[in-house]
PDB file of C-alpha atoms in Angstrom:
ATOM      1  CA  GLU A  91       0.000   0.000   0.000  1.00  0.00           C
ATOM      2  CA  ILE A  92       2.861   2.370   0.810  1.00  0.00           C
ATOM      3  CA  PHE A  93       4.503   1.649  -2.536  1.00  0.00           C
ATOM      4  CA  ALA A  94       1.229   2.230  -4.426  1.00  0.00           C
ATOM      5  CA  SER A  95       0.716   5.477  -2.537  1.00  0.00           C
ATOM      6  CA  GLN A  96       4.230   6.647  -3.461  1.00  0.00           C
ATOM      7  CA  VAL A  97       3.675   5.771  -7.132  1.00  0.00           C
ATOM      8  CA  ALA A  98       0.390   7.691  -7.150  1.00  0.00           C
ATOM      9  CA  LEU A  99       2.082  10.673  -5.545  1.00  0.00           C
ATOM     10  CA  SER A 100       4.896  10.502  -8.081  1.00  0.00           C
ATOM     11  CA  ILE A 101       2.420  10.460 -10.975  1.00  0.00           C
ATOM     12  CA  GLU A 102       0.541  13.414  -9.517  1.00  0.00           C
ATOM     13  CA  ASN A 103       3.790  15.356  -9.067  1.00  0.00           C
ATOM     14  CA  ASN A 104       4.757  14.588 -12.644  1.00  0.00           C
ATOM     15  CA  GLN A 105       1.427  15.962 -13.877  1.00  0.00           C
ATOM     16  CA  LEU A 106       1.906  19.117 -11.814  1.00  0.00           C
ATOM     17  CA  VAL A 107       5.388  19.608 -13.276  1.00  0.00           C
ATOM     18  CA  GLU A 108       3.981  19.170 -16.793  1.00  0.00           C
ATOM     19  CA  ASP A 109       1.258  21.736 -16.064  1.00  0.00           C
ATOM     20  CA  LEU A 110       3.878  24.136 -14.781  1.00  0.00           C
ATOM     21  CA  ARG A 111       6.019  23.627 -17.902  1.00  0.00           C
ATOM     22  CA  ARG A 112       2.996  24.297 -20.082  1.00  0.00           C
ATOM     23  CA  GLN A 113       2.271  27.519 -18.198  1.00  0.00           C
ATOM     24  CA  VAL A 114       5.895  28.679 -18.497  1.00  0.00           C
ATOM     25  CA  THR A 115       5.840  27.882 -22.208  1.00  0.00           C
ATOM     26  CA  THR A 116       2.630  29.851 -22.624  1.00  0.00           C
ATOM     27  CA  LEU A 117       4.065  32.848 -20.780  1.00  0.00           C
ATOM     28  CA  SER A 118       7.213  32.645 -22.918  1.00  0.00           C
ATOM     29  CA  LEU A 119       5.061  32.639 -26.030  1.00  0.00           C
ATOM     30  CA  PHE A 120       3.135  35.727 -24.938  1.00  0.00           C
ATOM     31  CA  ASN A 121       6.366  37.484 -23.985  1.00  0.00           C
ATOM     32  CA  GLU A 122       7.973  36.680 -27.350  1.00  0.00           C
ATOM     33  CA  LEU A 123       4.915  37.805 -29.266  1.00  0.00           C
ATOM     34  CA  ASN A 124       4.622  41.019 -27.275  1.00  0.00           C
ATOM     35  CA  ARG A 125       8.248  41.801 -28.000  1.00  0.00           C
ATOM     36  CA  SER A 126       7.808  40.970 -31.673  1.00  0.00           C
ATOM     37  CA  MET A 127       4.621  42.972 -32.057  1.00  0.00           C
ATOM     38  CA  THR A 128       5.934  46.069 -30.334  1.00  0.00           C
ATOM     39  CA  THR A 129       9.200  46.170 -32.264  1.00  0.00           C
ATOM     40  CA  LYS A 130       7.946  45.118 -35.701  1.00  0.00           C
ATOM     41  CA  LEU A 131       5.104  46.584 -37.651  1.00  0.00           C
ATOM     42  CA  ASP A 132       5.689  44.375 -40.678  1.00  0.00           C
ATOM     43  CA  LEU A 133       2.555  42.240 -40.900  1.00  0.00           C
ATOM     44  CA  PRO A 134       4.115  39.171 -42.591  1.00  0.00           C
ATOM     45  CA  VAL A 135       6.900  39.059 -39.981  1.00  0.00           C
ATOM     46  CA  VAL A 136       4.416  39.280 -37.100  1.00  0.00           C
ATOM     47  CA  LEU A 137       2.180  36.579 -38.605  1.00  0.00           C
ATOM     48  CA  ASP A 138       5.140  34.269 -39.221  1.00  0.00           C
ATOM     49  CA  THR A 139       6.218  34.732 -35.606  1.00  0.00           C
ATOM     50  CA  VAL A 140       2.721  33.813 -34.438  1.00  0.00           C
ATOM     51  CA  VAL A 141       2.371  30.604 -36.442  1.00  0.00           C
ATOM     52  CA  ASP A 142       5.936  29.493 -35.679  1.00  0.00           C
ATOM     53  CA  SER A 143       5.301  30.047 -31.978  1.00  0.00           C
ATOM     54  CA  VAL A 144       2.053  28.080 -32.044  1.00  0.00           C
ATOM     55  CA  THR A 145       3.791  25.045 -33.532  1.00  0.00           C
ATOM     56  CA  THR A 146       7.112  25.203 -31.680  1.00  0.00           C
ATOM     57  CA  LEU A 147       6.128  26.535 -28.267  1.00  0.00           C
ATOM     58  CA  LEU A 148       2.582  25.217 -27.933  1.00  0.00           C
ATOM     59  CA  GLY A 149       3.213  21.910 -29.689  1.00  0.00           C
ATOM     60  CA  TYR A 150       0.672  21.926 -32.497  1.00  0.00           C
ATOM     61  CA  ASP A 151       1.551  20.271 -35.803  1.00  0.00           C
ATOM     62  CA  TYR A 152       0.143  23.050 -37.991  1.00  0.00           C
ATOM     63  CA  ALA A 153      -0.829  26.673 -37.518  1.00  0.00           C
ATOM     64  CA  THR A 154      -2.371  29.077 -40.014  1.00  0.00           C
ATOM     65  CA  VAL A 155      -3.524  32.678 -39.914  1.00  0.00           C
ATOM     66  CA  PHE A 156      -6.333  33.591 -42.294  1.00  0.00           C
ATOM     67  CA  LEU A 157      -7.035  37.310 -42.794  1.00  0.00           C
ATOM     68  CA  LEU A 158      -9.903  39.064 -44.476  1.00  0.00           C
ATOM     69  CA  ASP A 159      -9.019  40.213 -47.982  1.00  0.00           C
ATOM     70  CA  GLN A 160      -9.071  43.867 -49.058  1.00  0.00           C
ATOM     71  CA  ARG A 161     -12.641  43.619 -50.353  1.00  0.00           C
ATOM     72  CA  GLY A 162     -13.836  42.047 -47.106  1.00  0.00           C
ATOM     73  CA  GLN A 163     -15.359  39.022 -48.848  1.00  0.00           C
ATOM     74  CA  TYR A 164     -12.955  36.135 -48.248  1.00  0.00           C
ATOM     75  CA  TYR A 165     -10.530  34.860 -45.641  1.00  0.00           C
ATOM     76  CA  VAL A 166      -7.207  33.930 -47.223  1.00  0.00           C
ATOM     77  CA  PRO A 167      -4.230  32.147 -45.635  1.00  0.00           C
ATOM     78  CA  LEU A 168      -1.329  34.573 -45.133  1.00  0.00           C
ATOM     79  CA  ALA A 169       0.988  32.672 -42.779  1.00  0.00           C
ATOM     80  CA  SER A 170       1.508  29.021 -41.942  1.00  0.00           C
ATOM     81  CA  SER A 171       3.772  26.721 -39.994  1.00  0.00           C
ATOM     82  CA  GLY A 172       4.090  22.957 -40.309  1.00  0.00           C
ATOM     83  CA  TYR A 173       3.575  23.036 -44.065  1.00  0.00           C
ATOM     84  CA  ALA A 174       4.250  25.323 -47.002  1.00  0.00           C
ATOM     85  CA  LEU A 175       1.771  28.168 -47.360  1.00  0.00           C
ATOM     86  CA  GLU A 176       1.512  27.334 -51.076  1.00  0.00           C
ATOM     87  CA  GLN A 177      -0.415  24.197 -50.138  1.00  0.00           C
ATOM     88  CA  LEU A 178      -3.272  26.444 -48.979  1.00  0.00           C
ATOM     89  CA  GLY A 179      -2.468  29.497 -51.083  1.00  0.00           C
ATOM     90  CA  HIS A 180      -5.138  28.749 -53.669  1.00  0.00           C
ATOM     91  CA  LEU A 181      -7.886  28.509 -51.046  1.00  0.00           C
ATOM     92  CA  SER A 182     -10.176  31.283 -49.915  1.00  0.00           C
ATOM     93  CA  PHE A 183     -13.076  30.962 -47.544  1.00  0.00           C
ATOM     94  CA  GLY A 184     -16.262  32.954 -47.867  1.00  0.00           C
ATOM     95  CA  LEU A 185     -18.127  34.589 -45.047  1.00  0.00           C
ATOM     96  CA  ASP A 186     -21.215  32.454 -45.432  1.00  0.00           C
ATOM     97  CA  HIS A 187     -20.882  28.668 -45.643  1.00  0.00           C
ATOM     98  CA  SER A 188     -17.297  27.912 -44.689  1.00  0.00           C
ATOM     99  CA  LEU A 189     -16.185  26.860 -41.224  1.00  0.00           C
ATOM    100  CA  ILE A 190     -13.843  29.851 -41.125  1.00  0.00           C
ATOM    101  CA  GLY A 191     -16.761  32.132 -41.967  1.00  0.00           C
ATOM    102  CA  GLN A 192     -18.752  30.494 -39.169  1.00  0.00           C
ATOM    103  CA  VAL A 193     -15.982  31.219 -36.642  1.00  0.00           C
ATOM    104  CA  ALA A 194     -15.840  34.833 -37.829  1.00  0.00           C
ATOM    105  CA  ARG A 195     -19.621  35.326 -37.677  1.00  0.00           C
ATOM    106  CA  ARG A 196     -20.015  33.827 -34.220  1.00  0.00           C
ATOM    107  CA  GLY A 197     -16.891  35.421 -32.806  1.00  0.00           C
ATOM    108  CA  MET A 198     -16.263  32.271 -30.784  1.00  0.00           C
ATOM    109  CA  PRO A 199     -13.712  29.463 -31.081  1.00  0.00           C
ATOM    110  CA  VAL A 200     -14.714  26.285 -32.889  1.00  0.00           C
ATOM    111  CA  VAL A 201     -13.173  22.982 -31.853  1.00  0.00           C
ATOM    112  CA  VAL A 202     -13.258  19.911 -34.094  1.00  0.00           C
ATOM    113  CA  ASP A 203     -11.977  16.900 -32.154  1.00  0.00           C
ATOM    114  CA  ASN A 204     -12.162  14.532 -35.133  1.00  0.00           C
ATOM    115  CA  ALA A 205     -11.642  16.319 -38.441  1.00  0.00           C
ATOM    116  CA  ARG A 206     -11.310  12.997 -40.259  1.00  0.00           C
ATOM    117  CA  GLN A 207     -15.000  12.324 -39.714  1.00  0.00           C
ATOM    118  CA  ASP A 208     -16.093  15.908 -40.386  1.00  0.00           C
ATOM    119  CA  GLU A 209     -17.265  16.511 -43.962  1.00  0.00           C
ATOM    120  CA  ARG A 210     -16.044  20.130 -43.782  1.00  0.00           C
ATOM    121  CA  PHE A 211     -12.474  18.765 -43.963  1.00  0.00           C
ATOM    122  CA  ALA A 212     -13.036  16.322 -46.828  1.00  0.00           C
ATOM    123  CA  ASP A 213     -11.136  18.529 -49.319  1.00  0.00           C
ATOM    124  CA  TRP A 214      -8.621  19.879 -46.818  1.00  0.00           C
ATOM    125  CA  PRO A 215      -5.107  19.534 -48.273  1.00  0.00           C
ATOM    126  CA  MET A 216      -3.490  18.754 -44.880  1.00  0.00           C
ATOM    127  CA  PRO A 217      -3.860  15.471 -42.946  1.00  0.00           C
ATOM    128  CA  VAL A 218      -5.441  16.950 -39.812  1.00  0.00           C
ATOM    129  CA  GLY A 219      -7.009  14.937 -37.021  1.00  0.00           C
ATOM    130  CA  SER A 220      -8.202  17.748 -34.764  1.00  0.00           C
ATOM    131  CA  VAL A 221      -8.569  21.494 -35.246  1.00  0.00           C
ATOM    132  CA  ILE A 222      -9.228  24.560 -33.166  1.00  0.00           C
ATOM    133  CA  MET A 223     -10.063  27.870 -34.834  1.00  0.00           C
ATOM    134  CA  VAL A 224     -10.282  31.150 -32.938  1.00  0.00           C
ATOM    135  CA  PRO A 225     -11.377  34.512 -34.331  1.00  0.00           C
ATOM    136  CA  LEU A 226      -9.056  37.505 -34.514  1.00  0.00           C
ATOM    137  CA  THR A 227     -11.363  40.372 -33.590  1.00  0.00           C
ATOM    138  CA  ALA A 228     -10.719  44.088 -33.591  1.00  0.00           C
ATOM    139  CA  GLU A 229     -13.304  46.700 -32.708  1.00  0.00           C
ATOM    140  CA  GLY A 230     -16.041  44.080 -32.573  1.00  0.00           C
ATOM    141  CA  ARG A 231     -15.430  42.595 -36.023  1.00  0.00           C
ATOM    142  CA  ALA A 232     -13.496  39.547 -37.143  1.00  0.00           C
ATOM    143  CA  VAL A 233     -10.405  40.486 -39.139  1.00  0.00           C
ATOM    144  CA  GLY A 234      -9.063  36.944 -39.313  1.00  0.00           C
ATOM    145  CA  ILE A 235      -8.856  33.435 -37.919  1.00  0.00           C
ATOM    146  CA  LEU A 236      -6.055  31.597 -36.128  1.00  0.00           C
ATOM    147  CA  SER A 237      -6.130  27.851 -36.711  1.00  0.00           C
ATOM    148  CA  ALA A 238      -4.077  25.370 -34.648  1.00  0.00           C
ATOM    149  CA  ASP A 239      -4.191  21.779 -35.852  1.00  0.00           C
ATOM    150  CA  ARG A 240      -2.921  18.374 -34.840  1.00  0.00           C
ATOM    151  CA  ARG A 241      -2.377  15.319 -36.988  1.00  0.00           C
ATOM    152  CA  ALA A 242      -3.861  13.122 -34.258  1.00  0.00           C
ATOM    153  CA  VAL A 243      -7.525  12.964 -33.378  1.00  0.00           C
ATOM    154  CA  GLY A 244      -8.169  14.171 -29.861  1.00  0.00           C
ATOM    155  CA  GLU A 245      -9.874  16.601 -27.569  1.00  0.00           C
ATOM    156  CA  TYR A 246      -8.639  20.071 -26.734  1.00  0.00           C
ATOM    157  CA  THR A 247      -8.567  21.108 -23.104  1.00  0.00           C
ATOM    158  CA  PRO A 248     -10.300  24.278 -21.898  1.00  0.00           C
ATOM    159  CA  ALA A 249      -6.814  25.628 -21.084  1.00  0.00           C
ATOM    160  CA  GLU A 250      -5.742  25.174 -24.721  1.00  0.00           C
ATOM    161  CA  VAL A 251      -8.838  26.995 -25.967  1.00  0.00           C
ATOM    162  CA  ALA A 252      -8.256  29.817 -23.456  1.00  0.00           C
ATOM    163  CA  THR A 253      -4.579  30.115 -24.418  1.00  0.00           C
ATOM    164  CA  LEU A 254      -5.320  30.334 -28.130  1.00  0.00           C
ATOM    165  CA  THR A 255      -8.143  32.809 -27.503  1.00  0.00           C
ATOM    166  CA  ALA A 256      -5.843  35.061 -25.472  1.00  0.00           C
ATOM    167  CA  LEU A 257      -3.186  34.730 -28.153  1.00  0.00           C
ATOM    168  CA  ALA A 258      -5.745  35.656 -30.818  1.00  0.00           C
ATOM    169  CA  ASP A 259      -6.542  38.849 -28.911  1.00  0.00           C
ATOM    170  CA  GLN A 260      -2.873  39.877 -29.046  1.00  0.00           C
ATOM    171  CA  VAL A 261      -2.555  38.936 -32.702  1.00  0.00           C
ATOM    172  CA  SER A 262      -5.635  41.017 -33.541  1.00  0.00           C
ATOM    173  CA  VAL A 263      -4.018  44.103 -32.058  1.00  0.00           C
ATOM    174  CA  ALA A 264      -0.797  43.413 -33.962  1.00  0.00           C
ATOM    175  CA  VAL A 265      -2.686  42.972 -37.248  1.00  0.00           C
ATOM    176  CA  GLU A 266      -4.554  46.232 -36.799  1.00  0.00           C
ATOM    177  CA  ASN A 267      -1.384  48.113 -35.777  1.00  0.00           C
ATOM    178  CA  ALA A 268       0.513  46.793 -38.797  1.00  0.00           C
ATOM    179  CA  ARG A 269      -2.331  47.697 -41.151  1.00  0.00           C
ATOM    180  CA  LEU A 270      -2.617  51.181 -39.671  1.00  0.00           C
ATOM    181  CA  PHE A 271       1.139  51.634 -40.015  1.00  0.00           C
ATOM    182  CA  ASP A 272       0.937  50.570 -43.687  1.00  0.00           C
ATOM    183  CA  GLU A 273      -1.844  53.091 -44.287  1.00  0.00           C
TER     184      GLU A 273
END
């Protein structure tokens, strides 16, 4: 019984250490992005930093930022990590029937735990198992979508959704600042 109790305590401690590592990684990500966004007003550089951070620091297999085009009719992929942007470059997603349009309209994250069984991903060029999409909102309107994907099927934790939502808030500010600077 003592041995079993010690093993259980060891497992619990290991989980606590992993949670702490995840929190430190998340704080590092936000710190890096803050530094990047305040020193750079070049939109492609900021977006590349975001998607690279999502895959390397948060451990997703793929990350993509979709922004609203100049006419305000379609969301187009402008930055990606985990694959070449050209693989999605020909795609654009309308405001009405696409999943990306749905995320933008609702202004809330959408989580797909099993994209392989979801018909909305039938023509998707990447082999994704699970997807989370969060809106990038500025002044009450969606200016883009941040997508974080995994090859494996699986559930996202509430902490993962909250982290990506908070990240999306920062990215939204960076996008608007870069666009205002360009203007």
